[in-house]
Amino acid sequence: MIGDIEVRDAGRKGKGVFARRGFRRGEFIFRRRHARVVPNSAIRSLTREERRHLCELDRDRSAVLVGAGAFLNHSCEPNAMRSGTTVFAWRPIRAGDEITIDYRLNAFTGERSRCLCGTRRCTGTIRLDFFSLDPATQRAYLPYAPAFIRREYRSRARAKGSARAS
Ligand SMILES: [Zn+2]
């Protein structure tokens, strides 16, 4: 619920979302809010603030995030997972922890982005592409990934399968 989290300063990352109580693994945390959905071709017409808080829904459309959900930061070892607008604990979270998700879950542009998450697995940059994740992480994230990513995963798996068979 929204009272279980707060948005505050997250140091070099700007603002972040923090837990106000502990969450068990798998526990629902809060729902992100979409102000509106825009075709990707219209992104240039958005305000700078709106462009900073976009979530790609698929290859053609993005959602403009409002409220706390707009301030969820990325981590290469996230403690939360998002599926659609639902955010839940991926690992146990303690009161006071910053809540983070992995931006690669729904990413496809391949853009490189500087990462300040500081976790052990972090190399300092991320490639915004689900398929840049290692195979085990792809399998773990897949059930929560948007449909267009799941479809591409299946078609890549089939292509690999037929390459092996020939
Ligand atoms: Zn990182």
Tab-separated table of C-alpha atoms and ligand atoms in Angstrom:
chain	number	residue	atom	x	y	z
A	1	MET	CA	0.000	0.000	0.000
A	2	ILE	CA	1.047	3.550	-0.659
A	3	GLY	CA	1.470	4.307	3.100
A	4	ASP	CA	4.020	1.482	3.306
A	5	ILE	CA	6.476	3.369	1.118
A	6	GLU	CA	7.907	6.851	0.865
A	7	VAL	CA	9.728	8.876	-1.765
A	8	ARG	CA	12.865	10.578	-0.535
A	9	ASP	CA	16.386	11.522	-1.446
A	10	ALA	CA	18.469	8.597	-2.726
A	11	GLY	CA	21.844	10.355	-2.929
A	12	ARG	CA	23.473	10.407	-6.347
A	13	LYS	CA	20.443	8.709	-7.878
A	14	GLY	CA	18.139	11.614	-7.105
A	15	LYS	CA	14.914	10.523	-5.493
A	16	GLY	CA	14.052	6.944	-4.675
A	17	VAL	CA	11.298	4.851	-3.132
A	18	PHE	CA	11.925	3.493	0.362
A	19	ALA	CA	10.174	0.863	2.459
A	20	ARG	CA	8.503	2.106	5.644
A	21	ARG	CA	8.076	-1.459	6.884
A	22	GLY	CA	9.496	-4.868	6.112
A	23	PHE	CA	8.175	-6.995	3.236
A	24	ARG	CA	8.364	-10.752	2.860
A	25	ARG	CA	9.545	-12.216	-0.424
A	26	GLY	CA	6.614	-12.185	-2.851
A	27	GLU	CA	4.608	-9.693	-0.835
A	28	PHE	CA	2.676	-6.990	-2.688
A	29	ILE	CA	4.212	-3.532	-2.122
A	30	PHE	CA	2.227	-1.035	-4.190
A	31	ARG	CA	0.816	-0.360	-7.606
A	32	ARG	CA	2.401	2.102	-10.033
A	33	ARG	CA	0.138	4.698	-11.611
A	34	HIS	CA	0.063	5.524	-15.303
A	35	ALA	CA	-1.048	9.096	-15.991
A	36	ARG	CA	-1.517	8.185	-19.637
A	37	VAL	CA	-0.251	5.987	-22.389
A	38	VAL	CA	1.411	7.577	-25.404
A	39	PRO	CA	2.629	6.172	-28.713
A	40	ASN	CA	6.440	6.161	-28.771
A	41	SER	CA	6.262	8.434	-31.825
A	42	ALA	CA	4.751	11.144	-29.581
A	43	ILE	CA	7.412	11.024	-26.846
A	44	ARG	CA	9.143	14.092	-28.250
A	45	SER	CA	6.023	16.151	-27.600
A	46	LEU	CA	6.050	15.343	-23.862
A	47	THR	CA	7.437	17.694	-21.248
A	48	ARG	CA	10.963	17.027	-19.965
A	49	GLU	CA	9.518	15.887	-16.634
A	50	GLU	CA	7.168	13.405	-18.348
A	51	ARG	CA	10.019	12.040	-20.450
A	52	ARG	CA	12.031	11.340	-17.300
A	53	HIS	CA	9.276	9.082	-15.974
A	54	LEU	CA	8.409	6.820	-18.858
A	55	CYS	CA	7.836	3.089	-18.800
A	56	GLU	CA	7.927	1.220	-22.087
A	57	LEU	CA	4.846	-0.967	-22.418
A	58	ASP	CA	5.841	-2.521	-25.726
A	59	ARG	CA	7.673	-1.509	-28.874
A	60	ASP	CA	5.046	1.097	-29.762
A	61	ARG	CA	3.697	2.550	-26.537
A	62	SER	CA	4.959	4.029	-23.278
A	63	ALA	CA	3.223	4.996	-20.063
A	64	VAL	CA	3.849	8.289	-18.293
A	65	LEU	CA	4.317	7.420	-14.613
A	66	VAL	CA	2.980	9.571	-11.804
A	67	GLY	CA	3.218	9.275	-8.051
A	68	ALA	CA	5.739	7.207	-6.120
A	69	GLY	CA	6.101	4.671	-8.937
A	70	ALA	CA	7.842	7.273	-11.058
A	71	PHE	CA	10.783	7.288	-8.614
A	72	LEU	CA	11.602	3.580	-8.481
A	73	ASN	CA	15.291	3.296	-9.280
A	74	HIS	CA	17.022	0.536	-11.184
A	75	SER	CA	19.299	-1.997	-9.550
A	76	CYS	CA	21.310	-4.768	-11.158
A	77	GLU	CA	20.340	-6.847	-8.089
A	78	PRO	CA	16.839	-5.549	-7.383
A	79	ASN	CA	14.880	-6.336	-4.245
A	80	ALA	CA	11.538	-5.846	-5.982
A	81	MET	CA	9.901	-7.017	-9.188
A	82	ARG	CA	7.288	-5.376	-11.333
A	83	SER	CA	4.649	-7.086	-13.393
A	84	GLY	CA	2.484	-4.603	-15.222
A	85	THR	CA	1.777	-1.953	-12.606
A	86	THR	CA	2.126	-4.298	-9.629
A	87	VAL	CA	5.324	-4.044	-7.577
A	88	PHE	CA	6.163	-6.864	-5.158
A	89	ALA	CA	9.136	-7.957	-3.065
A	90	TRP	CA	11.613	-10.088	-4.998
A	91	ARG	CA	13.740	-10.585	-1.911
A	92	PRO	CA	13.019	-9.824	1.744
A	93	ILE	CA	13.009	-6.049	2.267
A	94	ARG	CA	13.674	-4.325	5.581
A	95	ALA	CA	12.139	-1.070	6.765
A	96	GLY	CA	14.322	1.757	5.461
A	97	ASP	CA	15.674	-0.160	2.435
A	98	GLU	CA	15.443	1.487	-0.948
A	99	ILE	CA	13.039	-0.433	-3.178
A	100	THR	CA	14.545	-1.134	-6.589
A	101	ILE	CA	13.516	-2.915	-9.762
A	102	ASP	CA	15.456	-4.063	-12.802
A	103	TYR	CA	14.776	-1.725	-15.731
A	104	ARG	CA	15.838	-4.448	-18.158
A	105	LEU	CA	12.602	-6.390	-17.524
A	106	ASN	CA	10.798	-4.541	-20.315
A	107	ALA	CA	13.715	-2.926	-22.151
A	108	PHE	CA	14.494	-3.450	-25.811
A	109	THR	CA	16.320	-0.388	-27.145
A	110	GLY	CA	19.815	-1.653	-26.350
A	111	GLU	CA	20.756	1.837	-25.202
A	112	ARG	CA	23.626	2.015	-22.733
A	113	SER	CA	22.933	3.735	-19.481
A	114	ARG	CA	25.202	4.616	-16.572
A	115	CYS	CA	24.244	2.648	-13.465
A	116	LEU	CA	24.735	3.926	-9.937
A	117	CYS	CA	23.188	0.943	-8.145
A	118	GLY	CA	26.502	-0.055	-6.584
A	119	THR	CA	25.591	-3.726	-6.162
A	120	ARG	CA	28.102	-6.522	-6.515
A	121	ARG	CA	26.887	-7.508	-9.985
A	122	CYS	CA	26.946	-3.946	-11.298
A	123	THR	CA	29.519	-3.084	-13.936
A	124	GLY	CA	28.663	0.636	-13.874
A	125	THR	CA	26.735	0.549	-17.134
A	126	ILE	CA	23.680	-1.378	-18.202
A	127	ARG	CA	22.376	-2.208	-21.642
A	128	LEU	CA	18.666	-1.520	-21.742
A	129	ASP	CA	17.747	-4.867	-23.261
A	130	PHE	CA	16.065	-7.830	-21.572
A	131	PHE	CA	18.246	-10.148	-23.660
A	132	SER	CA	21.431	-8.618	-22.270
A	133	LEU	CA	20.636	-10.361	-18.957
A	134	ASP	CA	22.362	-13.652	-18.277
A	135	PRO	CA	20.246	-16.711	-19.225
A	136	ALA	CA	19.379	-17.687	-15.626
A	137	THR	CA	18.160	-14.156	-14.834
A	138	GLN	CA	16.122	-14.068	-18.065
A	139	ARG	CA	14.402	-17.302	-17.016
A	140	ALA	CA	13.727	-15.945	-13.512
A	141	TYR	CA	12.291	-12.656	-14.799
A	142	LEU	CA	10.367	-14.057	-17.766
A	143	PRO	CA	7.008	-14.763	-16.038
A	144	TYR	CA	6.828	-11.067	-15.035
A	145	ALA	CA	8.032	-9.591	-18.317
A	146	PRO	CA	5.528	-7.942	-20.669
A	147	ALA	CA	3.953	-10.090	-23.392
A	148	PHE	CA	6.121	-8.691	-26.208
A	149	ILE	CA	9.276	-9.775	-24.350
A	150	ARG	CA	7.834	-13.234	-23.625
A	151	ARG	CA	6.943	-13.657	-27.297
A	152	GLU	CA	10.437	-12.677	-28.386
A	153	TYR	CA	11.947	-15.026	-25.783
A	154	ARG	CA	9.932	-17.935	-27.199
A	155	SER	CA	10.828	-17.124	-30.785
A	156	ARG	CA	14.530	-16.853	-29.877
A	157	ALA	CA	14.305	-20.193	-28.042
A	158	ARG	CA	12.689	-21.791	-31.098
A	159	ALA	CA	15.347	-20.351	-33.399
A	160	LYS	CA	18.057	-21.769	-31.124
A	161	GLY	CA	16.282	-25.140	-31.046
A	162	SER	CA	16.045	-25.379	-34.831
A	163	ALA	CA	19.658	-24.255	-35.224
A	164	ARG	CA	20.676	-27.164	-32.999
A	165	ALA	CA	18.447	-29.640	-34.851
A	166	SER	CA	19.903	-28.840	-38.294
B	1	ZN	ZN	23.908	-1.506	-11.560
